Amino acid sequence: MHRNASRRLLPACLAVATLLATGSVALAQSAPATSSKIKVGFMLPYTGTYAALGGAIENGFRMYVQEQGGKLGGREVEYFKVDDESDPAKAPENATKLIKRDQVDVVVGTVHSGVQMGIVKVAKENNTLLIIPNAGVDEATGPLCGSNIFRSSFSNWQPGYAMGHVLADRGLKKVVTLTWKYAAGEQSVKGFKEAFEAKGGKVVKELSLPFPNVEFQALITEVASIKPDAVFVFFAGGGAVKFVKDWQAAGLKDKIPLYASGFLTDGTLEAQGVAAQGLETTLHYADGLTNPRDKSFRLDYAKLYKLQPDVYAVQGYDAAQLLAAGANAVKGDMSRKPEVIKAMEAAKVDSPRGAFTLSKAHNPVQDFYLRKVDGRDNKVSSVAVKALADPARGCRL
Ligand code: BEZ
């Protein structure tokens, strides 16, 4: 019995000895497992008020990979998914599942700024590559920035800052803000205020309600009682649909000008209908751009998903483009992390929004468009701020 076992082991031992002698073991261990796949972990909301946003991000990401024949850096892509429910309390556990249980090479997530804080923490602890395809939380490319943390979207500061410029340039003086009370709303208002007040405007009242509450009535009444020159808001997804309809139902649409970061009307126009017509917003994407990349992106997306793309689909598509830049540089060997990161940092992303590069803190430096709702379109009117870079306050990279 023993003799048989040792006879069976002998060829294997000899093979190991030969490999050791030739140094091939080290090679066999460090060479990329060319047959293995790049593991992508989507941590996105698939339920709740941001469900449609998560779906669009995944659609955009998958479409880009499909355009590359299903491979990045020569390796097939395998997907893992977690529904983060836009619940910050569950974020560390959900991110850990993808990183420890599924052993993903990269986490792509998420939408909600509060959830993002949990993902950033876990990604930093494990030195896992993270691409943020929406959540604008300023800290991710500010004080919590990291060499492994990238964003294909925006910082909360950016679209608010762009609208602050627009309204100050129009000579408005007295504005009320209204948002969900969490980082996305609060930081949008901060960006808005910074630009608006620097040019002589004044935010006279900051109103908020908890996320994802949609009982807007009392706050809408309060805005009306203040009689400001305008109101600036942050809402997105299902909550944005309800807010725009409630604003019109309260009879304020033609009385107090309503402005917002573009999330208020992106991916929501079909449901908002007439209530949204004429609304002006600022965002890093718009309908009616003329770059060739956008034309083909929109045609292909509509054909593949029987849906019109929105900013979230663009951000998902560009997250995949960013990952491709890293994966291609190392021929799919994602264990060569410093080289992956270097290539991603240097990428010029040929985005449907217009080409962009990344700041030192890994946030897109990009144009912010002023858009106006016309039918089912957020039609581009002008570039509100060209090549706007987040100030990345507190980032040491
Ligand atoms: C955020 O939480 O960062 C966010 C959510 C939806 C749209 C834009 C930003």
Short mmCIF file of C-alpha atoms and ligand atoms in Angstrom, two decimals:
data_model
loop_
_atom_site.label_atom_id
_atom_site.label_comp_id
_atom_site.label_asym_id
_atom_site.label_seq_id
_atom_site.Cartn_x
_atom_site.Cartn_y
_atom_site.Cartn_z
CA MET A 1 0.00 0.00 0.00
CA HIS A 2 2.71 2.45 1.10
CA ARG A 3 5.00 1.29 -1.66
CA ASN A 4 2.27 1.94 -4.26
CA ALA A 5 1.64 5.39 -2.91
CA SER A 6 5.32 6.31 -3.01
CA ARG A 7 5.54 4.92 -6.55
CA ARG A 8 2.70 7.19 -7.56
CA LEU A 9 4.35 10.19 -5.86
CA LEU A 10 7.76 9.63 -7.43
CA PRO A 11 7.10 11.08 -10.89
CA ALA A 12 5.51 14.15 -9.32
CA CYS A 13 8.52 14.66 -7.01
CA LEU A 14 10.89 14.31 -9.93
CA ALA A 15 8.92 16.84 -11.90
CA VAL A 16 9.06 19.33 -8.98
CA ALA A 17 12.82 18.73 -8.60
CA THR A 18 13.34 19.42 -12.31
CA LEU A 19 11.26 22.58 -12.13
CA LEU A 20 13.21 23.79 -9.08
CA ALA A 21 16.51 23.11 -10.81
CA THR A 22 15.50 25.09 -13.87
CA GLY A 23 13.82 27.86 -11.89
CA SER A 24 10.54 27.10 -13.59
CA VAL A 25 8.56 26.94 -10.38
CA ALA A 26 9.00 30.63 -9.78
CA LEU A 27 7.96 31.26 -13.35
CA ALA A 28 4.97 28.99 -13.09
CA GLN A 29 3.85 30.86 -9.98
CA SER A 30 4.33 34.42 -11.16
CA ALA A 31 3.29 34.10 -14.80
CA PRO A 32 -0.22 35.34 -15.49
CA ALA A 33 -2.75 32.59 -15.42
CA THR A 34 -3.60 33.36 -19.02
CA SER A 35 -6.51 30.95 -18.96
CA SER A 36 -8.06 32.59 -15.91
CA LYS A 37 -10.52 35.44 -16.17
CA ILE A 38 -10.47 39.03 -14.94
CA LYS A 39 -12.94 39.10 -12.08
CA VAL A 40 -15.12 42.21 -11.94
CA GLY A 41 -17.32 42.74 -8.87
CA PHE A 42 -20.32 45.00 -9.37
CA MET A 43 -21.45 46.54 -6.10
CA LEU A 44 -24.46 48.57 -7.20
CA PRO A 45 -28.05 49.31 -6.16
CA TYR A 46 -30.42 46.90 -7.91
CA THR A 47 -33.38 47.76 -5.65
CA GLY A 48 -34.74 51.02 -4.19
CA THR A 49 -34.81 54.60 -5.48
CA TYR A 50 -31.42 54.20 -7.29
CA ALA A 51 -32.14 50.78 -8.88
CA ALA A 52 -32.35 52.14 -12.45
CA LEU A 53 -29.01 53.92 -11.99
CA GLY A 54 -27.26 50.70 -10.99
CA GLY A 55 -28.76 48.86 -13.96
CA ALA A 56 -27.63 51.52 -16.43
CA ILE A 57 -24.06 51.46 -15.05
CA GLU A 58 -23.87 47.68 -15.44
CA ASN A 59 -25.32 47.90 -18.96
CA GLY A 60 -22.74 50.47 -20.02
CA PHE A 61 -19.85 48.51 -18.53
CA ARG A 62 -20.91 45.24 -20.14
CA MET A 63 -21.44 46.90 -23.51
CA TYR A 64 -17.86 48.16 -23.66
CA VAL A 65 -16.49 44.73 -22.70
CA GLN A 66 -18.72 43.11 -25.31
CA GLU A 67 -17.33 45.51 -27.93
CA GLN A 68 -13.86 44.17 -27.06
CA GLY A 69 -15.01 40.60 -27.77
CA GLY A 70 -15.70 39.95 -24.08
CA LYS A 71 -12.00 40.36 -23.17
CA LEU A 72 -9.80 42.99 -21.55
CA GLY A 73 -6.03 42.67 -21.89
CA GLY A 74 -6.63 39.40 -23.74
CA ARG A 75 -8.48 37.79 -20.84
CA GLU A 76 -12.16 37.02 -20.54
CA VAL A 77 -14.16 38.94 -17.98
CA GLU A 78 -16.19 37.21 -15.29
CA TYR A 79 -18.81 39.15 -13.32
CA PHE A 80 -19.87 38.97 -9.68
CA LYS A 81 -22.76 41.04 -8.31
CA VAL A 82 -23.97 42.39 -4.99
CA ASP A 83 -27.08 44.54 -4.49
CA ASP A 84 -25.91 47.29 -2.12
CA GLU A 85 -29.53 48.54 -1.63
CA SER A 86 -28.11 52.09 -1.22
CA ASP A 87 -27.66 51.11 2.42
CA PRO A 88 -24.46 52.49 3.99
CA ALA A 89 -24.77 50.17 7.01
CA LYS A 90 -24.37 47.09 4.78
CA ALA A 91 -21.52 48.48 2.68
CA PRO A 92 -18.48 47.03 4.51
CA GLU A 93 -19.97 43.52 4.58
CA ASN A 94 -21.03 43.66 0.93
CA ALA A 95 -17.64 44.94 -0.27
CA THR A 96 -15.88 42.30 1.81
CA LYS A 97 -17.98 39.58 0.13
CA LEU A 98 -16.73 40.60 -3.29
CA ILE A 99 -13.12 40.99 -2.20
CA LYS A 100 -12.65 38.04 0.18
CA ARG A 101 -15.24 35.50 -0.95
CA ASP A 102 -15.27 36.13 -4.70
CA GLN A 103 -11.63 37.32 -4.86
CA VAL A 104 -12.41 39.95 -7.50
CA ASP A 105 -9.61 41.83 -9.26
CA VAL A 106 -11.61 45.05 -9.26
CA VAL A 107 -14.70 46.39 -7.53
CA VAL A 108 -16.93 48.58 -9.70
CA GLY A 109 -19.21 50.51 -7.36
CA THR A 110 -21.27 52.38 -6.47
CA VAL A 111 -24.05 55.00 -6.84
CA HIS A 112 -24.76 56.26 -3.28
CA SER A 113 -22.13 58.45 -1.59
CA GLY A 114 -22.71 56.99 1.89
CA VAL A 115 -22.29 53.42 0.64
CA GLN A 116 -19.18 54.56 -1.22
CA MET A 117 -17.48 55.54 2.01
CA GLY A 118 -17.74 51.92 3.22
CA ILE A 119 -16.40 50.54 -0.07
CA VAL A 120 -13.46 52.95 -0.09
CA LYS A 121 -12.49 51.85 3.43
CA VAL A 122 -12.58 48.13 2.58
CA ALA A 123 -10.81 48.64 -0.77
CA LYS A 124 -8.04 50.57 0.97
CA GLU A 125 -7.61 47.94 3.70
CA ASN A 126 -7.26 45.20 1.09
CA ASN A 127 -5.45 47.26 -1.57
CA THR A 128 -8.12 46.20 -4.07
CA LEU A 129 -8.56 48.17 -7.28
CA LEU A 130 -11.76 50.24 -7.10
CA ILE A 131 -13.51 52.14 -9.89
CA ILE A 132 -16.33 54.42 -8.76
CA PRO A 133 -18.90 54.64 -11.58
CA ASN A 134 -21.15 57.28 -10.00
CA ALA A 135 -21.03 58.20 -6.29
CA GLY A 136 -19.67 61.72 -6.01
CA VAL A 137 -18.57 61.69 -2.37
CA ASP A 138 -15.80 64.30 -2.30
CA GLU A 139 -13.69 62.35 0.21
CA ALA A 140 -13.01 59.49 -2.25
CA THR A 141 -10.86 61.78 -4.37
CA GLY A 142 -10.11 64.12 -1.46
CA PRO A 143 -8.78 63.18 1.98
CA LEU A 144 -9.44 59.45 1.42
CA CYS A 145 -7.88 59.30 -2.06
CA GLY A 146 -5.65 56.34 -2.76
CA SER A 147 -3.48 54.95 -5.53
CA ASN A 148 -5.99 52.07 -6.01
CA ILE A 149 -9.09 54.33 -6.11
CA PHE A 150 -10.36 55.71 -9.44
CA ARG A 151 -13.52 57.47 -10.53
CA SER A 152 -15.19 57.50 -13.97
CA SER A 153 -17.96 59.90 -12.89
CA PHE A 154 -17.66 63.22 -10.99
CA SER A 155 -17.18 64.63 -7.51
CA ASN A 156 -20.28 66.04 -5.78
CA TRP A 157 -18.59 69.43 -5.77
CA GLN A 158 -18.34 69.60 -9.60
CA PRO A 159 -21.92 69.88 -10.98
CA GLY A 160 -22.99 72.13 -8.09
CA TYR A 161 -20.03 74.43 -8.69
CA ALA A 162 -20.92 74.66 -12.41
CA MET A 163 -24.51 75.70 -11.63
CA GLY A 164 -23.32 78.27 -9.07
CA HIS A 165 -21.40 79.97 -11.86
CA VAL A 166 -24.36 79.95 -14.22
CA LEU A 167 -26.80 81.48 -11.75
CA ALA A 168 -24.36 84.13 -10.52
CA ASP A 169 -23.62 85.11 -14.12
CA ARG A 170 -27.36 85.50 -14.67
CA GLY A 171 -27.43 88.04 -11.86
CA LEU A 172 -29.51 86.00 -9.39
CA LYS A 173 -28.91 87.07 -5.79
CA LYS A 174 -31.05 85.08 -3.38
CA VAL A 175 -31.24 81.27 -3.65
CA VAL A 176 -32.72 78.52 -1.44
CA THR A 177 -31.27 75.01 -1.64
CA LEU A 178 -33.15 71.77 -1.07
CA THR A 179 -31.64 68.27 -0.99
CA TRP A 180 -31.56 64.87 0.63
CA LYS A 181 -29.54 65.12 3.83
CA TYR A 182 -26.48 63.06 2.99
CA ALA A 183 -23.11 63.65 1.34
CA ALA A 184 -24.36 63.89 -2.26
CA GLY A 185 -26.86 66.65 -1.49
CA GLU A 186 -24.76 68.47 1.08
CA GLN A 187 -21.60 68.48 -1.05
CA SER A 188 -23.52 69.55 -4.20
CA VAL A 189 -24.83 72.52 -2.22
CA LYS A 190 -21.31 73.27 -0.97
CA GLY A 191 -19.97 73.38 -4.53
CA PHE A 192 -22.93 75.50 -5.65
CA LYS A 193 -22.47 77.93 -2.78
CA GLU A 194 -18.73 78.28 -3.35
CA ALA A 195 -19.17 79.48 -6.95
CA PHE A 196 -22.41 81.40 -6.40
CA GLU A 197 -21.29 83.37 -3.34
CA ALA A 198 -17.82 84.10 -4.78
CA LYS A 199 -19.63 86.07 -7.48
CA GLY A 200 -21.95 87.97 -5.15
CA GLY A 201 -24.96 85.64 -4.72
CA LYS A 202 -26.30 84.45 -1.37
CA VAL A 203 -27.73 81.09 -0.30
CA VAL A 204 -30.37 82.32 2.14
CA LYS A 205 -31.65 78.96 3.38
CA GLU A 206 -30.46 75.34 3.13
CA LEU A 207 -33.36 72.88 3.42
CA SER A 208 -33.13 69.09 3.52
CA LEU A 209 -34.93 65.85 4.29
CA PRO A 210 -33.55 62.37 5.04
CA PHE A 211 -32.65 60.03 2.15
CA PRO A 212 -34.70 58.49 0.48
CA ASN A 213 -37.73 60.28 1.93
CA VAL A 214 -40.08 61.77 -0.71
CA GLU A 215 -42.49 63.71 1.50
CA PHE A 216 -41.57 67.04 -0.13
CA GLN A 217 -44.76 69.00 0.52
CA ALA A 218 -43.84 70.88 3.72
CA LEU A 219 -40.44 71.89 2.30
CA ILE A 220 -41.93 73.05 -0.98
CA THR A 221 -44.34 75.24 1.00
CA GLU A 222 -41.41 76.64 3.00
CA VAL A 223 -39.47 77.50 -0.20
CA ALA A 224 -42.52 79.33 -1.55
CA SER A 225 -42.84 81.36 1.65
CA ILE A 226 -39.24 82.61 1.34
CA LYS A 227 -39.83 83.87 -2.23
CA PRO A 228 -36.24 83.40 -3.45
CA ASP A 229 -34.95 84.34 -6.92
CA ALA A 230 -34.46 80.61 -7.53
CA VAL A 231 -34.11 77.20 -5.87
CA PHE A 232 -31.19 74.80 -6.40
CA VAL A 233 -31.82 71.11 -5.65
CA PHE A 234 -30.14 67.70 -5.63
CA PHE A 235 -32.37 64.67 -6.15
CA ALA A 236 -31.88 61.63 -8.38
CA GLY A 237 -33.59 58.43 -9.51
CA GLY A 238 -37.11 57.69 -8.28
CA GLY A 239 -37.03 60.57 -5.79
CA ALA A 240 -36.23 63.04 -8.59
CA VAL A 241 -39.30 61.93 -10.52
CA LYS A 242 -41.54 62.54 -7.52
CA PHE A 243 -39.94 65.90 -6.66
CA VAL A 244 -40.35 67.39 -10.15
CA LYS A 245 -44.00 66.30 -10.26
CA ASP A 246 -44.69 67.64 -6.77
CA TRP A 247 -43.05 70.99 -7.65
CA GLN A 248 -45.37 71.38 -10.61
CA ALA A 249 -48.43 70.19 -8.69
CA ALA A 250 -47.72 72.86 -6.03
CA GLY A 251 -48.02 75.48 -8.79
CA LEU A 252 -44.42 76.68 -8.46
CA LYS A 253 -43.08 75.69 -11.88
CA ASP A 254 -43.82 79.08 -13.42
CA LYS A 255 -43.33 81.08 -10.22
CA ILE A 256 -39.89 80.16 -8.80
CA PRO A 257 -37.13 79.08 -11.21
CA LEU A 258 -35.92 75.57 -10.35
CA TYR A 259 -32.29 74.61 -11.08
CA ALA A 260 -30.37 71.46 -10.24
CA SER A 261 -27.40 69.25 -10.91
CA GLY A 262 -28.37 67.14 -13.94
CA PHE A 263 -29.28 64.04 -11.92
CA LEU A 264 -32.71 65.61 -11.41
CA THR A 265 -33.63 65.00 -15.04
CA ASP A 266 -31.24 62.29 -16.30
CA GLY A 267 -32.88 58.92 -16.96
CA THR A 268 -36.13 60.29 -15.54
CA LEU A 269 -37.78 62.34 -18.30
CA GLU A 270 -40.15 59.68 -19.50
CA ALA A 271 -41.66 59.44 -16.01
CA GLN A 272 -41.56 63.20 -15.32
CA GLY A 273 -43.31 64.17 -18.57
CA VAL A 274 -44.59 67.74 -18.85
CA ALA A 275 -43.54 68.60 -15.29
CA ALA A 276 -39.86 68.59 -16.37
CA GLN A 277 -40.17 70.62 -19.56
CA GLY A 278 -37.82 73.60 -19.67
CA LEU A 279 -35.83 72.69 -16.54
CA GLU A 280 -32.17 73.71 -16.69
CA THR A 281 -29.41 71.65 -15.09
CA THR A 282 -25.61 71.23 -15.20
CA LEU A 283 -23.89 67.90 -15.80
CA HIS A 284 -20.92 66.27 -17.55
CA TYR A 285 -23.20 64.67 -20.15
CA ALA A 286 -26.05 65.96 -22.31
CA ASP A 287 -28.23 65.07 -25.27
CA GLY A 288 -27.21 66.56 -28.59
CA LEU A 289 -23.43 66.35 -28.23
CA THR A 290 -21.74 66.10 -31.58
CA ASN A 291 -18.68 63.93 -30.93
CA PRO A 292 -18.56 60.71 -33.00
CA ARG A 293 -18.03 58.52 -29.94
CA ASP A 294 -21.37 59.65 -28.49
CA LYS A 295 -23.18 59.00 -31.77
CA SER A 296 -22.02 55.38 -31.99
CA PHE A 297 -22.45 54.82 -28.24
CA ARG A 298 -26.08 55.93 -28.34
CA LEU A 299 -26.94 53.89 -31.41
CA ASP A 300 -25.28 50.75 -30.05
CA TYR A 301 -26.81 51.12 -26.57
CA ALA A 302 -30.31 51.61 -27.97
CA LYS A 303 -29.88 48.57 -30.22
CA LEU A 304 -28.52 46.33 -27.47
CA TYR A 305 -30.83 47.28 -24.61
CA LYS A 306 -33.85 48.84 -26.38
CA LEU A 307 -33.33 51.83 -24.08
CA GLN A 308 -31.91 55.32 -24.41
CA PRO A 309 -28.61 55.71 -22.54
CA ASP A 310 -28.17 58.27 -19.76
CA VAL A 311 -25.27 59.66 -17.75
CA TYR A 312 -25.13 56.51 -15.61
CA ALA A 313 -24.70 54.27 -18.67
CA VAL A 314 -21.89 56.57 -19.87
CA GLN A 315 -20.12 56.34 -16.51
CA GLY A 316 -20.37 52.52 -16.57
CA TYR A 317 -19.03 52.42 -20.12
CA ASP A 318 -16.12 54.66 -19.14
CA ALA A 319 -15.38 52.60 -16.02
CA ALA A 320 -14.79 49.67 -18.39
CA GLN A 321 -12.64 51.84 -20.66
CA LEU A 322 -10.52 52.85 -17.70
CA LEU A 323 -10.10 49.25 -16.60
CA ALA A 324 -9.20 48.29 -20.19
CA ALA A 325 -6.38 50.85 -20.18
CA GLY A 326 -4.90 49.13 -17.12
CA ALA A 327 -5.54 45.55 -18.25
CA ASN A 328 -4.13 46.11 -21.73
CA ALA A 329 -0.89 47.52 -20.32
CA VAL A 330 -0.18 44.24 -18.47
CA LYS A 331 -1.72 41.86 -21.01
CA GLY A 332 -4.40 40.93 -18.51
CA ASP A 333 -2.06 40.15 -15.60
CA MET A 334 -3.89 42.17 -12.95
CA SER A 335 -1.39 41.12 -10.28
CA ARG A 336 1.02 43.70 -11.78
CA LYS A 337 -0.84 46.40 -9.86
CA PRO A 338 1.64 49.30 -10.04
CA GLU A 339 1.71 49.00 -13.86
CA VAL A 340 -2.10 48.73 -14.03
CA ILE A 341 -2.42 51.88 -11.93
CA LYS A 342 0.18 53.79 -13.94
CA ALA A 343 -1.63 53.02 -17.20
CA MET A 344 -5.01 54.00 -15.74
CA GLU A 345 -3.59 57.27 -14.43
CA ALA A 346 -2.25 58.12 -17.89
CA ALA A 347 -5.41 57.12 -19.78
CA LYS A 348 -7.19 59.54 -22.06
CA VAL A 349 -10.71 58.16 -22.00
CA ASP A 350 -12.58 58.52 -25.29
CA SER A 351 -15.91 59.04 -23.57
CA PRO A 352 -19.33 59.73 -25.10
CA ARG A 353 -19.33 62.88 -22.89
CA GLY A 354 -16.15 64.05 -24.69
CA ALA A 355 -12.61 62.82 -24.04
CA PHE A 356 -11.32 63.25 -20.49
CA THR A 357 -8.18 62.65 -18.45
CA LEU A 358 -7.86 62.07 -14.71
CA SER A 359 -6.65 64.52 -12.09
CA LYS A 360 -3.80 63.56 -9.76
CA ALA A 361 -6.49 62.38 -7.31
CA HIS A 362 -8.01 60.10 -10.05
CA ASN A 363 -11.17 62.14 -10.71
CA PRO A 364 -12.23 63.13 -14.28
CA VAL A 365 -11.23 66.60 -15.46
CA GLN A 366 -14.18 67.33 -17.71
CA ASP A 367 -16.52 69.88 -19.26
CA PHE A 368 -19.79 70.66 -17.47
CA TYR A 369 -22.69 71.34 -19.79
CA LEU A 370 -25.69 73.57 -19.23
CA ARG A 371 -28.72 71.59 -20.43
CA LYS A 372 -32.40 72.35 -20.91
CA VAL A 373 -35.21 69.77 -20.96
CA ASP A 374 -36.92 69.59 -24.34
CA GLY A 375 -39.28 66.64 -24.78
CA ARG A 376 -37.35 63.53 -23.74
CA ASP A 377 -33.96 65.26 -24.06
CA ASN A 378 -31.61 67.14 -21.75
CA LYS A 379 -30.48 69.26 -24.68
CA VAL A 380 -27.06 70.85 -24.46
CA SER A 381 -27.22 74.68 -24.45
CA SER A 382 -23.57 75.52 -23.77
CA VAL A 383 -20.46 74.52 -21.85
CA ALA A 384 -21.01 76.02 -18.37
CA VAL A 385 -17.43 75.38 -17.18
CA LYS A 386 -14.69 73.95 -19.38
CA ALA A 387 -12.29 71.24 -18.11
CA LEU A 388 -13.44 71.55 -14.51
CA ALA A 389 -11.12 69.77 -12.05
CA ASP A 390 -12.22 68.92 -8.53
CA PRO A 391 -9.95 70.77 -6.07
CA ALA A 392 -9.14 67.43 -4.35
CA ARG A 393 -8.76 69.13 -1.00
CA GLY A 394 -6.87 66.95 1.45
CA CYS A 395 -5.66 64.41 -1.11
CA ARG A 396 -2.01 63.46 -0.78
CA LEU A 397 -1.02 61.23 -3.68
C1 BEZ B 1 -24.48 60.06 -4.79
O1 BEZ B 1 -25.00 59.55 -3.78
O2 BEZ B 1 -23.28 60.39 -4.82
C2 BEZ B 1 -25.31 60.24 -6.03
C3 BEZ B 1 -26.43 59.48 -6.22
C4 BEZ B 1 -27.18 59.65 -7.38
C5 BEZ B 1 -26.80 60.57 -8.33
C6 BEZ B 1 -25.67 61.34 -8.12
C7 BEZ B 1 -24.92 61.19 -6.95
#
